[in-house]
CSV table of C-alpha atoms in Angstrom, one decimal:
chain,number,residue,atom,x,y,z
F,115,UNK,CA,25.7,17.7,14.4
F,116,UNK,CA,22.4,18.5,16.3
F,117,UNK,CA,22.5,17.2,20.4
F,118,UNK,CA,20.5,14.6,21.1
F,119,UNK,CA,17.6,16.7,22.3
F,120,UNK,CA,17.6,18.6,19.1
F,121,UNK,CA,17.7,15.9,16.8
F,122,UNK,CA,15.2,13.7,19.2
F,123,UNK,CA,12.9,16.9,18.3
F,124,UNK,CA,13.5,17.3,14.7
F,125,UNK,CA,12.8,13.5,14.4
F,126,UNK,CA,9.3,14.3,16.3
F,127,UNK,CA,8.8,17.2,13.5
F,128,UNK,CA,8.9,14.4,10.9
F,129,UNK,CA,7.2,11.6,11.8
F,130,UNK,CA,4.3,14.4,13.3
F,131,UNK,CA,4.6,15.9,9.5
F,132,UNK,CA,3.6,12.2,8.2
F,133,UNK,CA,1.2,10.8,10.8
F,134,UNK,CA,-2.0,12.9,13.0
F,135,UNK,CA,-2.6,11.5,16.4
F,136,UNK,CA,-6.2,10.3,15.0
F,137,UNK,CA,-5.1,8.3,12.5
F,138,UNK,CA,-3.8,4.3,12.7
F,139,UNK,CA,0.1,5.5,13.4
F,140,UNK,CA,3.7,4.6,13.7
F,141,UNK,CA,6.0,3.5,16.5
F,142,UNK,CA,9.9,4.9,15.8
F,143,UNK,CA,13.2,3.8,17.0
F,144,UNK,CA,16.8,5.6,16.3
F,145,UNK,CA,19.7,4.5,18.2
F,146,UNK,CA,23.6,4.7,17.9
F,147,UNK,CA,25.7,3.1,18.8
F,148,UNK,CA,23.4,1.0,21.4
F,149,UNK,CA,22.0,4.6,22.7
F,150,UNK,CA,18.5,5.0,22.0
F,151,UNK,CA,18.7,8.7,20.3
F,152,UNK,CA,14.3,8.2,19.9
F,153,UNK,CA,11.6,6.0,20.7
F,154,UNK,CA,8.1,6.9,20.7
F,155,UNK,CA,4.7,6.1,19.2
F,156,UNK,CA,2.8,7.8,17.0
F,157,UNK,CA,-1.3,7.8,16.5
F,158,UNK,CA,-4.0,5.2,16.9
F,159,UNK,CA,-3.3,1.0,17.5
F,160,UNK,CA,-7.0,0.3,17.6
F,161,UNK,CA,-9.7,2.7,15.9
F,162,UNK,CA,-12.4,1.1,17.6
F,163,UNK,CA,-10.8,1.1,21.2
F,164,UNK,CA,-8.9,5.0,21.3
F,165,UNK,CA,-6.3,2.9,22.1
F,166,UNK,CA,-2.7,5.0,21.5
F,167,UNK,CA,0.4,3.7,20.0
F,168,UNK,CA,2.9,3.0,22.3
F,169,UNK,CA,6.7,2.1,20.8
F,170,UNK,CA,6.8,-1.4,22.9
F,171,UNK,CA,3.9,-2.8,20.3
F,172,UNK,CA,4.0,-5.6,18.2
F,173,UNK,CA,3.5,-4.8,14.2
F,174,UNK,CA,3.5,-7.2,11.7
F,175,UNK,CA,7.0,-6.8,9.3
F,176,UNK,CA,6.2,-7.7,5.6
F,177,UNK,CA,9.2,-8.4,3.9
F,178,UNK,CA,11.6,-7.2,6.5
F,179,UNK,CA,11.2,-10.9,7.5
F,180,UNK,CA,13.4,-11.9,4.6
F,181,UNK,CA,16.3,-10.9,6.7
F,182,UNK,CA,15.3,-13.1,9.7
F,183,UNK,CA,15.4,-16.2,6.4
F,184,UNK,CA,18.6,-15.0,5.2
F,185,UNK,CA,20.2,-15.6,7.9
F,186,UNK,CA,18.1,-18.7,8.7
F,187,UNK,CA,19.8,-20.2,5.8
F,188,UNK,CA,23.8,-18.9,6.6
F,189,UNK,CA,23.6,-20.4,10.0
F,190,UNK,CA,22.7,-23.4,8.5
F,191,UNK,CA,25.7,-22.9,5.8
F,192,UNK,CA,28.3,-22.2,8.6
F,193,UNK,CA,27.1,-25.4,9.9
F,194,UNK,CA,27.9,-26.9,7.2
F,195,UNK,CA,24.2,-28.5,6.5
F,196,UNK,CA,24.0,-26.4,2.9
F,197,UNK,CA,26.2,-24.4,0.4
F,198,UNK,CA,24.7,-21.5,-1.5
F,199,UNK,CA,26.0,-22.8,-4.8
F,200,UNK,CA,23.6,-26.0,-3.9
F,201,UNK,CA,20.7,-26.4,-6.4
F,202,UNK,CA,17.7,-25.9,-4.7
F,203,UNK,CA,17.0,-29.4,-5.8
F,204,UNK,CA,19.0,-31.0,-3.2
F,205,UNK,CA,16.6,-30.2,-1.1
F,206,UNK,CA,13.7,-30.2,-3.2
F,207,UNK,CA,14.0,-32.8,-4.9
F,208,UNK,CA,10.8,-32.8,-7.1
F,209,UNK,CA,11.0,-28.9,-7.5
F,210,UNK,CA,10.3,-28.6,-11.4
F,211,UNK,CA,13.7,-26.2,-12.7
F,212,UNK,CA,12.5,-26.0,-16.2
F,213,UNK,CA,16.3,-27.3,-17.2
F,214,UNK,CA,17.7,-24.7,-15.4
F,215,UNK,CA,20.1,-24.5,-12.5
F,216,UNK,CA,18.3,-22.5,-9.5
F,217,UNK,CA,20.8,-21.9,-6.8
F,218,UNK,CA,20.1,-21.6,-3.3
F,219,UNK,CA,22.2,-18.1,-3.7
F,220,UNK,CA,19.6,-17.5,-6.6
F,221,UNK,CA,16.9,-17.3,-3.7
F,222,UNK,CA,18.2,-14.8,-1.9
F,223,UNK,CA,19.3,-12.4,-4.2
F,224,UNK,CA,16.4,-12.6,-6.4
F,225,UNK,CA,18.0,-13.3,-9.2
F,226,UNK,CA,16.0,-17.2,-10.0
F,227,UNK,CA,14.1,-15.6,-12.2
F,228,UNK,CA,11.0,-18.1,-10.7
F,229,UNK,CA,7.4,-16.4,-11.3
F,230,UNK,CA,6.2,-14.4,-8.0
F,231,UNK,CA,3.6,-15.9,-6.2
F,232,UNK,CA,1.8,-13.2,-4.3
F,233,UNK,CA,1.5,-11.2,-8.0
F,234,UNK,CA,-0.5,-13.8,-9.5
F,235,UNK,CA,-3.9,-13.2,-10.6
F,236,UNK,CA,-5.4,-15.8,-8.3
F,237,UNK,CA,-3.3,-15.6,-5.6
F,238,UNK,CA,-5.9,-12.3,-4.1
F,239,UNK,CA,-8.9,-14.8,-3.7
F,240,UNK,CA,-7.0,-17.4,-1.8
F,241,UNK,CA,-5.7,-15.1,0.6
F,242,UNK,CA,-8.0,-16.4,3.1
F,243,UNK,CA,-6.9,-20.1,2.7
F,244,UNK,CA,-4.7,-21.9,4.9
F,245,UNK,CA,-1.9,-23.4,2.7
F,246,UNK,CA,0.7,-26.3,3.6
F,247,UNK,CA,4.2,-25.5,2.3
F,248,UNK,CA,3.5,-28.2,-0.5
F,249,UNK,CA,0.3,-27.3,-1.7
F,250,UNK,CA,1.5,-23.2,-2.2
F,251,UNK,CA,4.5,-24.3,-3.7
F,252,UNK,CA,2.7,-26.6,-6.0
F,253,UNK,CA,0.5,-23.3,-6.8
F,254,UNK,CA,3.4,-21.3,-8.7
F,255,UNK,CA,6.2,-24.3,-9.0
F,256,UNK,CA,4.9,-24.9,-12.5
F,257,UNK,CA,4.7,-21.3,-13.7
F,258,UNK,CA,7.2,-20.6,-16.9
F,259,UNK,CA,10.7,-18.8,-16.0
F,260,UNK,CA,10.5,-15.1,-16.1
F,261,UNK,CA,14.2,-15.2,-17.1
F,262,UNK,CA,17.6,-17.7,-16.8
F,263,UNK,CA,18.6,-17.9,-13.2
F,264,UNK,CA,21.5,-15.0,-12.5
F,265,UNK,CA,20.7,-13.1,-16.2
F,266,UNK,CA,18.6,-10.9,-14.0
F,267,UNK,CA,17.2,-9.4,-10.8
F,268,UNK,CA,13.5,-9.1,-9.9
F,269,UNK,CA,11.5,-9.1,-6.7
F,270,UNK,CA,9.9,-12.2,-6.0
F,271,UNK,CA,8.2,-13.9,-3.1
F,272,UNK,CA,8.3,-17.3,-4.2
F,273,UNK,CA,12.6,-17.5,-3.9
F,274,UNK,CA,12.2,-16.8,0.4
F,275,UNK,CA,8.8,-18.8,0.2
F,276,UNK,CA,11.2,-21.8,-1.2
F,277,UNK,CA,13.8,-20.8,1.5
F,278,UNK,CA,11.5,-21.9,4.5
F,279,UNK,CA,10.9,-24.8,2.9
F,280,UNK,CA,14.9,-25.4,2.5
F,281,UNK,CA,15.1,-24.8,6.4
F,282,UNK,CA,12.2,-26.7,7.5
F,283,UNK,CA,13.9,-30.0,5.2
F,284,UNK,CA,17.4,-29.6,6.6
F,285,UNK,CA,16.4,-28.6,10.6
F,286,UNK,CA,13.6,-30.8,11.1
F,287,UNK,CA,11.7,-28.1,12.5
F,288,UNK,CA,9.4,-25.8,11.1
F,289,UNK,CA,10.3,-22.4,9.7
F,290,UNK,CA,8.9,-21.2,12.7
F,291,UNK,CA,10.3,-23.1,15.4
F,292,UNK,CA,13.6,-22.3,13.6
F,293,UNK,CA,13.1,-18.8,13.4
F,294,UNK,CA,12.1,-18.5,17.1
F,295,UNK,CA,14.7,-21.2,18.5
F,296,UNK,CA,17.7,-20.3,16.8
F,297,UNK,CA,17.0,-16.3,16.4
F,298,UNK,CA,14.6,-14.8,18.5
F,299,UNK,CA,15.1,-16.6,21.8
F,300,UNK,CA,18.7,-16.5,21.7
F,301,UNK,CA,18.8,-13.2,21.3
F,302,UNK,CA,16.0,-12.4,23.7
F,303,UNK,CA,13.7,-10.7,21.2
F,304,UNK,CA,10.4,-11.9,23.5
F,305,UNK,CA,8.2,-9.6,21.3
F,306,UNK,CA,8.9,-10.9,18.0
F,307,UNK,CA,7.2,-14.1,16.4
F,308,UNK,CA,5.7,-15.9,13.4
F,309,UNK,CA,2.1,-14.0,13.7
F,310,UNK,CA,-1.0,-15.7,13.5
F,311,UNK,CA,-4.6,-14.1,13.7
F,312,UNK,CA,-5.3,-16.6,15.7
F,313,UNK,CA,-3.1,-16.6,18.6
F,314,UNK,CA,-2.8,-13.7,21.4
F,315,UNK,CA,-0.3,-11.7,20.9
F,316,UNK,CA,-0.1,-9.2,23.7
F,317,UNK,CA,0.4,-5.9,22.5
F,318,UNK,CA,-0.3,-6.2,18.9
F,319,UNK,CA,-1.3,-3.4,17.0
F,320,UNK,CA,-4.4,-3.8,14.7
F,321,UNK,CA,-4.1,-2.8,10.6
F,322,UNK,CA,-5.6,-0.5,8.7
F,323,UNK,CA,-6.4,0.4,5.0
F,324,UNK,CA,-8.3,3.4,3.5
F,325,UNK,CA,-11.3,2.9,2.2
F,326,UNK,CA,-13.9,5.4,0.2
F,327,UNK,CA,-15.3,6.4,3.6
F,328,UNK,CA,-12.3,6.6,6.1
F,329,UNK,CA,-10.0,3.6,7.4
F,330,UNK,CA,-11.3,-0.1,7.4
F,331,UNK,CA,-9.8,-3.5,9.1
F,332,UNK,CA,-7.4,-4.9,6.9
F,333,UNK,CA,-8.6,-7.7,5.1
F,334,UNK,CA,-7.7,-11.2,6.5
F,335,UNK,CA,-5.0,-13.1,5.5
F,336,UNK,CA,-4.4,-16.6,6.0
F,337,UNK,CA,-0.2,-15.9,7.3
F,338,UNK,CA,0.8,-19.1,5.8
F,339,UNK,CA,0.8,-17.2,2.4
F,340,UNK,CA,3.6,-15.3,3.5
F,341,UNK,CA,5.5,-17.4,5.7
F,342,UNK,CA,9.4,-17.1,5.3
F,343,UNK,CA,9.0,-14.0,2.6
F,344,UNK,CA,6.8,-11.9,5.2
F,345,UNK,CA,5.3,-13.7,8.3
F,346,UNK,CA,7.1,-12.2,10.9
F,347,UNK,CA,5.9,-9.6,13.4
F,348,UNK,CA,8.1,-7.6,15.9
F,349,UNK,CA,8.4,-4.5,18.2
F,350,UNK,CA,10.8,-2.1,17.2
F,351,UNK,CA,12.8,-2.7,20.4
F,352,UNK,CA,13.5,-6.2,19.3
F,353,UNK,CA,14.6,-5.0,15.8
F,354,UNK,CA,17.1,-2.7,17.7
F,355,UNK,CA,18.3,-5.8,19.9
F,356,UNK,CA,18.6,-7.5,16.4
F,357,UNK,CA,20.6,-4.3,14.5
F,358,UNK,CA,23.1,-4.7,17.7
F,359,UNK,CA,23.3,-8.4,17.3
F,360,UNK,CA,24.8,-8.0,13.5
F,361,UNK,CA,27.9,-6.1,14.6
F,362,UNK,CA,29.0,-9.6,16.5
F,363,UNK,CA,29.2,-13.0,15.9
F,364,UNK,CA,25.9,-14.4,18.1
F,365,UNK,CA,24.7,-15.8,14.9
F,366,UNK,CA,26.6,-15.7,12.2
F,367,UNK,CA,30.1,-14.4,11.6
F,368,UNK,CA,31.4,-11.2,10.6
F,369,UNK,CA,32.6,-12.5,7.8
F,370,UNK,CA,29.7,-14.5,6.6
F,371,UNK,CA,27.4,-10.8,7.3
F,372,UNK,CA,29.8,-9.3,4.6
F,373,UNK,CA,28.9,-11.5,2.2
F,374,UNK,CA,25.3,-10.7,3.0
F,375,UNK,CA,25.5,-6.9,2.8
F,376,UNK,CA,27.6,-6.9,-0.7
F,377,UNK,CA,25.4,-6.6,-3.2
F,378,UNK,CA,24.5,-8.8,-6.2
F,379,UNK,CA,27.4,-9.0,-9.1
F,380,UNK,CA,24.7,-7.9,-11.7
F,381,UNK,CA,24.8,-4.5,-13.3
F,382,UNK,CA,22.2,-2.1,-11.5
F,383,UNK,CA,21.4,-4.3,-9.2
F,384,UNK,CA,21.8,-3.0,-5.0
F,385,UNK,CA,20.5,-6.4,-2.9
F,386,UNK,CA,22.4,-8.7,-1.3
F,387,UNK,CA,21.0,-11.7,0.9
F,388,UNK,CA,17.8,-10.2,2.6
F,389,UNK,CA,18.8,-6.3,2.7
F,390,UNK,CA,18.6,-3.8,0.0
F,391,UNK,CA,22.5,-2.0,-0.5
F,392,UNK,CA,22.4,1.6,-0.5
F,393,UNK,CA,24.4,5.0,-0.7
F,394,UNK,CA,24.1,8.3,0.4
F,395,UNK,CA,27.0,10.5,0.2
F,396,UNK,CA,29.3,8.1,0.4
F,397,UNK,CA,27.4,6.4,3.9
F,398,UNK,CA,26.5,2.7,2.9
F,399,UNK,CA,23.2,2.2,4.2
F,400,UNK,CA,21.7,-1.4,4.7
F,401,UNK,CA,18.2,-1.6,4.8
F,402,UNK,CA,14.8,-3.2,3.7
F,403,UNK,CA,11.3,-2.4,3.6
F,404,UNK,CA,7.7,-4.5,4.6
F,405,UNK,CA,4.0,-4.1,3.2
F,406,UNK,CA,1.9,-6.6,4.3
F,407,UNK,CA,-2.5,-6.2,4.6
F,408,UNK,CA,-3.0,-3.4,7.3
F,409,UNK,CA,0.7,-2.5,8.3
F,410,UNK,CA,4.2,-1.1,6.4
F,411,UNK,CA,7.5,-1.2,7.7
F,412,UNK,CA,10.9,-0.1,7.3
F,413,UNK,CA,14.0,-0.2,8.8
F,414,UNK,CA,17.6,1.5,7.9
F,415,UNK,CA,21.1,0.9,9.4
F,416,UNK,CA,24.3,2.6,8.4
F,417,UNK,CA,26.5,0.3,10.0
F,418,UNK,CA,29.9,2.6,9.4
F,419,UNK,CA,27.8,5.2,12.0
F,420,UNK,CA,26.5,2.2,14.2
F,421,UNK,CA,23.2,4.1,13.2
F,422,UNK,CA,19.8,2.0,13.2
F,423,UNK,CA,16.2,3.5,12.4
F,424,UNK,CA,13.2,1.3,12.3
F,425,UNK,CA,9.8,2.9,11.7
F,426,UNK,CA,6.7,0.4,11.9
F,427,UNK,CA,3.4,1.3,11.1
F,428,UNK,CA,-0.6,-0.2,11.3
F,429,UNK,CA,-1.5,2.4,7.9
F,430,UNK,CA,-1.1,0.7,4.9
F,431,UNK,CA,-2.7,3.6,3.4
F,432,UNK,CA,0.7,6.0,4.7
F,433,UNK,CA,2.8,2.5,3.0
F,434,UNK,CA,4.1,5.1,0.4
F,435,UNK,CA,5.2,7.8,3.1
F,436,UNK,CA,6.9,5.4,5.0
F,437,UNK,CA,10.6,5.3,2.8
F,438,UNK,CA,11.2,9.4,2.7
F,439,UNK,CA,9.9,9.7,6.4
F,440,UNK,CA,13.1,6.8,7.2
F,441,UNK,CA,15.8,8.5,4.8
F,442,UNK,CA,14.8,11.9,6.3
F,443,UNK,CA,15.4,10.7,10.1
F,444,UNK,CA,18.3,8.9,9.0
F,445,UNK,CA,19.9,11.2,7.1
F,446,UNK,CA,18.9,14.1,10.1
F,447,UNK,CA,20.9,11.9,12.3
F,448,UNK,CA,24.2,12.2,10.4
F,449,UNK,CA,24.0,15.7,10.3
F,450,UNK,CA,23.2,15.7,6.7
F,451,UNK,CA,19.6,16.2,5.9
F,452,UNK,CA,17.8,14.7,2.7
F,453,UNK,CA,16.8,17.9,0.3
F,454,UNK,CA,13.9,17.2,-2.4
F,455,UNK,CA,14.7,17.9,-5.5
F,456,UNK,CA,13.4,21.2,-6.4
F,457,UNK,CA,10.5,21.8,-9.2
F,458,UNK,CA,10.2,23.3,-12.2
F,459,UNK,CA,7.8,24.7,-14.5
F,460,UNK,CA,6.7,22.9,-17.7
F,461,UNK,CA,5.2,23.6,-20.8
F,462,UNK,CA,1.6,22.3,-21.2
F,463,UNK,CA,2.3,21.0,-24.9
F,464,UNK,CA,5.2,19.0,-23.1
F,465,UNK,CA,2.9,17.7,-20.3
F,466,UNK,CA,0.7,16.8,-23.2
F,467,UNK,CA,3.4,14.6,-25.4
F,468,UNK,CA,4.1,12.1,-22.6
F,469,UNK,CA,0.2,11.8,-21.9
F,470,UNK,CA,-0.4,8.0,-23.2
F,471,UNK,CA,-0.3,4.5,-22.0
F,472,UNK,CA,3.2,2.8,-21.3
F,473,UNK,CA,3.6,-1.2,-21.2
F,474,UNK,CA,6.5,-3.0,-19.1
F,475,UNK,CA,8.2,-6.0,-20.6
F,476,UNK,CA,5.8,-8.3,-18.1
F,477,UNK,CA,2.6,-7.2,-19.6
F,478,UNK,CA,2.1,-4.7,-16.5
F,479,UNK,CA,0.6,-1.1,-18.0
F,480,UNK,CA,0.6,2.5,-16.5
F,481,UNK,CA,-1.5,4.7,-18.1
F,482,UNK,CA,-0.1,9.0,-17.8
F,483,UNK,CA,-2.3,12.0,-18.6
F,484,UNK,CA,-2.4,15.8,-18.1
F,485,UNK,CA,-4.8,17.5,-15.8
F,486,UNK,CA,-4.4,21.3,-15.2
F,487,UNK,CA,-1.0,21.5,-16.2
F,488,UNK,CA,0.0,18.4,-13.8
F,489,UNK,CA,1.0,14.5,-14.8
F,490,UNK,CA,-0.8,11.8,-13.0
F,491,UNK,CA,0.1,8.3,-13.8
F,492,UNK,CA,-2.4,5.2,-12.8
F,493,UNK,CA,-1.1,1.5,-12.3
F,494,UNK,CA,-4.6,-1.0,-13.2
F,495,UNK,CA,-6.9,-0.6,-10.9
F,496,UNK,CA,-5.4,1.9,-8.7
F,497,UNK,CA,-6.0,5.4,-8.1
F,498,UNK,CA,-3.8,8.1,-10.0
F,499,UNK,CA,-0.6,9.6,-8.5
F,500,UNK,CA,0.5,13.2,-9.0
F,501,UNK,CA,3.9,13.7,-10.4
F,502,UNK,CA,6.3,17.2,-10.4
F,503,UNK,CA,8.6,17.9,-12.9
F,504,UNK,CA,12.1,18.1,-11.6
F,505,UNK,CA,13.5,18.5,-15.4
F,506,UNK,CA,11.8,18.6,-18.7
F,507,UNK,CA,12.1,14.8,-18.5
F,508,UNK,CA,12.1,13.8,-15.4
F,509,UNK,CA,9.2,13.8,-12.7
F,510,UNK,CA,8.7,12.9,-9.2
F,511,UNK,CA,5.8,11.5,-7.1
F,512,UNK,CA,4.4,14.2,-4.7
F,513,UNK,CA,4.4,12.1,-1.6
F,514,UNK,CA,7.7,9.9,-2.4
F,515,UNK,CA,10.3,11.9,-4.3
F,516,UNK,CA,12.1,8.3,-4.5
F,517,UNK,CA,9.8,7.5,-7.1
F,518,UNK,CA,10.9,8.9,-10.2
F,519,UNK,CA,9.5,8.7,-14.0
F,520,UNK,CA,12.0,9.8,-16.9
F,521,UNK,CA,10.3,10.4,-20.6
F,522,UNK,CA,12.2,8.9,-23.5
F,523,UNK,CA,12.6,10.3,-26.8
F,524,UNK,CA,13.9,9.2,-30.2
F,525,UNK,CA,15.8,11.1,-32.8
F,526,UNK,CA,12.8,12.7,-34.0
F,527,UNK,CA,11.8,13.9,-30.8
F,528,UNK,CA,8.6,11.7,-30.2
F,529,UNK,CA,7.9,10.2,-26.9
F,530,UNK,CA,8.8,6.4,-27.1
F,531,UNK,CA,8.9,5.2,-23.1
F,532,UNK,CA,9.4,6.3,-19.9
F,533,UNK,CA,12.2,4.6,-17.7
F,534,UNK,CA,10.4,3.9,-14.2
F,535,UNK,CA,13.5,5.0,-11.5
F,536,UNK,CA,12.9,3.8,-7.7
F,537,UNK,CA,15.6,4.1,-4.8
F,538,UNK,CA,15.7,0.4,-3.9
F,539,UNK,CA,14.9,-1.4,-7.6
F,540,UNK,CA,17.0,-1.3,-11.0
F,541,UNK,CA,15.5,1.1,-13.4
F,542,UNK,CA,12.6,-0.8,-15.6
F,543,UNK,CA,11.6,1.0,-18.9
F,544,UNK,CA,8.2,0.6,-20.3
F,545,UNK,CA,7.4,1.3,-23.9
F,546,UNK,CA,4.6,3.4,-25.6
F,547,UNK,CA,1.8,1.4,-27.0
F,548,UNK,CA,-0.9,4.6,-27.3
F,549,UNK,CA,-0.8,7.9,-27.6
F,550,UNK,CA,-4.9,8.8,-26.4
F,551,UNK,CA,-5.9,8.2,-23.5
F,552,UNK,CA,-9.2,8.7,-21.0
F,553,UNK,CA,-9.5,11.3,-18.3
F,554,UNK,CA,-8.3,10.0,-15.2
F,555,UNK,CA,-10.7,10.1,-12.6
């Protein structure tokens, strides 16, 4: 195990490996125990200033708010003011469930199978509107089921959107009065809020994107579009004060946290009520990560180490760098440092069999090709991704080694999908619809 002043300096290595002081940055936080281990800031919190990131700002979370919900709604379960086995009806009375039973338990697992808001088509051109709670949840409420609730898991928005709106029925208050009444101020987290463009928040970092001719301000959003899935906005001081605040009972009991970090009962499936369920070598990891217009976040805790990592940044460009730098620092603090999978060489003929265009079973396409003896792969609209082979039928994304493709082959040896492996999700196979495909440029 490194001393602190090592391992303080082999965290610096990383995040200095990931970020250049002239770029919009990162503020990082690693503690044990209570002990702050690290805690500094990292590049630029406004371009046009020169102003320097500094590790007491204020960065908006993403979906690291779904946590802060979570546990919204178990306080109100130990006070006996909802069950998760409740439909959702009970509280939303004219909440359309297709014939189905949705569960409040549905919601925060993501297993209600409800269409995803903040992926629909329309949903980009709005961004800038104002929405009440009604009229955003009348804007997906009549979408068809992707799936019967608890069949399967997927990601969606709409489940914590619909969990504010649960809160705000049985409290009386809004989402955020509850949020900052019953979490934040109790536990003294004076940094951390519901953010609004409006208001002035002192401290707050601006957010960035990359655009053709360096970095941009991020594009407004109106932040009632993400309200209880990703409104929140915090330091990562206060997200340490709220890591040490989970290992008593301030809020919730111990008890009622276990049932939150267990994960769903679903094959391949590692979330639990508002944190992603991990492993590595045999340390459970708790964890979830945030991308929201301008800024990406992330935060780990191994809570059988009393280890907590939380890495907040105002580069939605570096979004995808954000996951490896965490597992790195956390894993460096246990002593047992993540190792990328070595490459290999293969053939170009290979290469050339899985070039072609893959469909997923929700219409979503990636399209693969070969360039100079390297795969790329490009999602609609976006721009390609370099992949390495780490076995003849398996590849890696150069900047995230968590994102993984694996080629599928039938008996006859021809190419028939590829099964799409990330850390955090199940594994989602897409199928081969075409075999040519155009020079990705």
């Amino acid at each position: 195990m490194l001393t602190s002043h090592n391992l303080s300096k082999a965290i610096d290595d990383l995040v200095q490996s990931a970020f250049t002081p002239n770029e919009p940055g990162v503020a990082v936080i690693v503690t044990q125990a209570g002990e702050v281990i690290h805690r500094k800031g990292y590049g630029i919190a406004n371009l046009e200033l020169g102003v320097t990131i500094e590790p007491d700002m204020v960065f908006r979370l993403g979906s690291i708010s779904k946590q802060f919900t979570a546990v919204a709604v178990l306080m109100l379960m130990e006070q006996g003011k909802l069950d998760l086995d409740d439909p959702i009806t009970k509280f939303l009375p004219n909440y359309p469930t297709h014939d189905y039973l949705i569960t409040i338990e549905h919601l925060l697992t993501h297993t209600n199978g409800i269409q995803n808001y903040t992926a629909m088509p329309q949903m980009h051109s709005l961004q800038r509107k104002d929405f009440t709670v009604e009229e955003l949840i009348d804007f997906f409420k009549y979408q068809p089921m992707q799936f019967a609730p608890g069949k399967r898991w997927f990601y969606t928005n709409s489940g914590y959107f619909l969990l504010g709106a649960i809160i705000e029925t049985i409290s009386g208050l809004t989402y955020e009065q509850f949020v900052q009444q019953n979490i934040f101020d109790t536990l003294e987290m004076k940094q951390s809020c519901y953010d609004m463009p409006q208001r002035i928040i002192p401290r707050r970092a601006c957010g960035y994107q990359k655009g053709t001719d360096g970095y941009l301000n991020a594009e407004y959003m109106s932040m009632t579009i993400p309200y209880a899935a990703g409104s929140l906005a915090s330091t990562v001081d206060d997200l340490a004060k709220w890591d040490a605040a989970l290992y008593t009972a301030k809020l919730v009991s111990q008890e009622t946290l276990r049932r939150a970090f267990t994960t769903t009962r679903l094959v391949n499936c590692n979330y639990g009520y508002g944190w992603f369920i991990t492993n590595y070598q045999g340390h459970q990891i708790v964890e979830h990560d945030g991308g929201i217009d301008g800024f990406a976040a992330h935060a780990i805790r191994m809570p059988n180490e009393r280890i907590f990592v939380a890495v907040l940044s105002n580069n939605q460009h570096k979004e995808r760098l954000l996951e490896p730098l965490i597992v790195k620092i956390a894993t460096h603090t246990i002593g047992k440092p993540y190792q990328e999978p070595p490459t290999i060489q293969v053939s170009s003929e290979l290469l050339a069999s899985y070039e072609g265009v893959y469909r997923f079973h929700d219409g979503a396409e990636i399209t693969v090709t070969c360039q100079n003896n390297i795969l790329f792969s490009r999602n609609e609209g976006c721009p390609p991704l370099e992949y390495f082979p780490v076995s003849p039928t398996e590849f890696v994304f150069k900047s995230n080694s968590f994102y993984q493709y694996r080629f599928i082959s039938n008996a006859q040896g021809m190419v028939t999908g590829v099964e799409l492996r990330y850390r955090l999700d199940p594994p989602e196979v897409a199928n081969k619809i075409a075999n040519a495909v155009p020079e990705l440029v």
